[in-house]
């Protein structure tokens, strides 16, 4: 995790804590980063501030899970199964959703609410000069920073 300009990088999860992350999503209802760890057969969420990890599911049936996030629910499915499982933000399992399809490559939830975010950078590149990009920076007094854009030539 880092600021948009790459500063203040932090490692949230390291190899001893996880095997291989198959999928990860931000759970907006809790502010957590949730991830599916197929080799360890679990789905977990980490609070990005406290770094506290909570288990959503530990199951021998999870091998290559797909994740999706709704308004207040986390959804997952086992690739090749016909069931979408879910839990609410308090880790309470919900009724499964059954479907009839042979193979699903991705799982996405569409919510009724579109979160509104205001960005100083949205209008006129935040007033940044040409050859710079405006990035949100919560620690900067203006709330943004202008970073030089690198130009690469491929000869």
Coordinates of C-alpha atoms in Angstrom, one line a residue:
X1 CA 0.0 0.0 0.0
X2 CA 1.2 3.5 -0.7
X3 CA 0.1 7.0 -1.6
X4 CA -0.7 7.5 -5.3
X5 CA 2.7 9.0 -5.9
X6 CA 4.4 5.8 -4.5
X7 CA 5.5 7.5 -1.3
X8 CA 5.1 5.9 2.2
X9 CA 5.0 2.4 1.0
X10 CA 3.8 -0.2 3.5
X11 CA 3.7 -4.0 3.2
X12 CA 0.3 -5.3 4.4
X13 CA 0.7 -9.0 3.8
X14 CA 3.9 -11.1 3.5
X15 CA 4.6 -14.6 2.4
X16 CA 4.4 -16.3 5.8
X17 CA 0.9 -14.9 6.2
X18 CA -0.4 -16.1 2.8
X19 CA 0.3 -18.7 0.2
X20 CA -0.8 -17.3 -3.2
X21 CA -3.4 -14.6 -3.6
X22 CA -5.9 -15.6 -6.3
X23 CA -8.0 -12.4 -6.1
X24 CA -8.3 -9.3 -4.0
X25 CA -10.8 -6.5 -3.6
X26 CA -11.4 -3.5 -1.4
X27 CA -14.4 -3.9 0.9
X28 CA -15.7 -0.3 1.0
X29 CA -18.2 -1.0 3.9
X30 CA -15.3 -1.8 6.2
X31 CA -12.3 -0.2 4.5
X32 CA -10.5 -3.5 4.4
X33 CA -8.5 -5.2 1.7
X34 CA -9.9 -8.7 1.2
X35 CA -8.1 -11.5 -0.5
X36 CA -8.6 -15.1 -1.5
X37 CA -5.7 -17.4 -0.7
X38 CA -6.3 -20.6 -2.7
X39 CA -3.3 -22.7 -1.4
X40 CA -4.2 -22.0 2.2
X41 CA -7.9 -22.5 1.5
X42 CA -9.1 -19.2 3.1
X43 CA -10.5 -15.8 2.4
X44 CA -9.3 -13.1 4.7
X45 CA -9.6 -9.3 5.1
X46 CA -6.9 -7.0 6.5
X47 CA -7.7 -3.6 8.1
X48 CA -5.2 -1.3 6.2
X49 CA -4.8 0.9 9.3
X50 CA -4.4 -1.5 12.2
X51 CA -3.2 -4.4 10.0
X52 CA -5.6 -6.7 11.9
X53 CA -6.5 -9.8 9.8
X54 CA -9.8 -11.5 10.1
X55 CA -10.9 -14.8 8.5
X56 CA -14.0 -14.8 6.4
X57 CA -13.9 -18.4 5.5
X58 CA -11.6 -21.4 6.0
X59 CA -12.7 -24.2 3.7
X60 CA -11.1 -27.3 2.1
X61 CA -13.3 -26.7 -0.9
X62 CA -11.7 -23.4 -1.8
X63 CA -9.0 -23.8 -4.4
X64 CA -9.2 -21.0 -7.0
X65 CA -11.7 -18.6 -5.5
X66 CA -13.0 -15.4 -7.2
X67 CA -14.1 -12.4 -5.0
X68 CA -16.5 -9.5 -5.5
X69 CA -17.7 -6.8 -3.2
X70 CA -21.2 -5.3 -2.9
X71 CA -22.5 -2.5 -0.7
X72 CA -22.3 -4.5 2.5
X73 CA -21.5 -8.0 1.3
X74 CA -18.4 -9.9 0.2
X75 CA -19.1 -12.5 -2.5
X76 CA -17.0 -15.5 -3.5
X77 CA -17.2 -18.6 -5.6
X78 CA -15.2 -21.6 -6.3
X79 CA -14.2 -21.7 -10.0
X80 CA -16.1 -24.5 -11.6
X81 CA -18.9 -24.6 -9.0
X82 CA -22.5 -23.5 -9.4
X83 CA -22.7 -21.5 -6.2
X84 CA -21.9 -17.9 -5.2
X85 CA -21.4 -17.7 -1.4
X86 CA -21.5 -14.4 0.6
X87 CA -21.1 -12.9 4.0
X88 CA -22.0 -9.5 5.4
X89 CA -19.5 -7.0 6.8
X90 CA -19.7 -8.9 10.2
X91 CA -18.7 -12.2 8.7
X92 CA -22.2 -13.7 8.9
X93 CA -22.7 -16.1 6.0
X94 CA -25.7 -15.4 3.8
X95 CA -27.9 -17.7 1.7
X96 CA -26.0 -19.1 -1.3
X97 CA -26.9 -18.0 -4.8
X98 CA -27.2 -20.9 -7.3
X99 CA -26.6 -20.5 -11.1
X100 CA -26.4 -22.7 -14.1
X101 CA -23.3 -21.9 -16.2
X102 CA -20.5 -24.1 -17.2
X103 CA -17.6 -21.8 -16.4
X104 CA -17.2 -18.3 -14.9
X105 CA -14.0 -16.3 -15.4
X106 CA -14.8 -13.3 -13.2
X107 CA -17.2 -12.3 -10.5
X108 CA -18.4 -8.6 -10.1
X109 CA -21.1 -7.1 -8.0
X110 CA -23.1 -4.1 -9.2
X111 CA -24.4 -1.9 -6.4
X112 CA -27.3 0.5 -6.3
X113 CA -25.1 3.3 -4.9
X114 CA -22.2 4.9 -6.8
X115 CA -19.8 6.4 -4.3
X116 CA -19.2 10.1 -4.9
X117 CA -15.6 11.3 -4.5
X118 CA -14.4 14.8 -5.0
X119 CA -10.9 15.2 -6.4
X120 CA -8.9 18.4 -6.7
X121 CA -7.2 16.6 -9.7
X122 CA -10.4 16.0 -11.6
X123 CA -10.6 19.5 -13.2
X124 CA -7.8 20.8 -15.4
X125 CA -5.3 18.3 -14.0
X126 CA -5.6 20.0 -10.6
X127 CA -3.8 23.1 -11.9
X128 CA -0.5 21.1 -12.4
X129 CA 1.9 22.2 -15.1
X130 CA 2.3 20.4 -18.5
X131 CA 4.3 17.2 -18.3
X132 CA 3.1 16.6 -14.7
X133 CA 0.2 14.6 -13.3
X134 CA -2.0 15.6 -10.4
X135 CA -2.2 12.9 -7.6
X136 CA -4.2 13.0 -4.4
X137 CA -2.0 13.4 -1.4
X138 CA -3.8 13.5 1.9
X139 CA -0.7 14.7 3.8
X140 CA -0.1 17.6 1.5
X141 CA -1.8 20.8 2.7
X142 CA -3.4 21.3 -0.7
X143 CA -4.6 17.7 -0.7
X144 CA -2.7 17.0 -4.0
X145 CA 0.8 16.8 -5.4
X146 CA 2.1 17.4 -9.0
X147 CA 4.5 14.7 -10.2
X148 CA 6.7 14.8 -13.2
X149 CA 5.6 12.4 -15.9
X150 CA 8.4 10.3 -17.2
X151 CA 8.6 9.9 -21.0
X152 CA 10.0 6.7 -22.2
X153 CA 11.2 6.1 -25.8
X154 CA 11.2 2.7 -27.2
X155 CA 13.7 2.6 -30.0

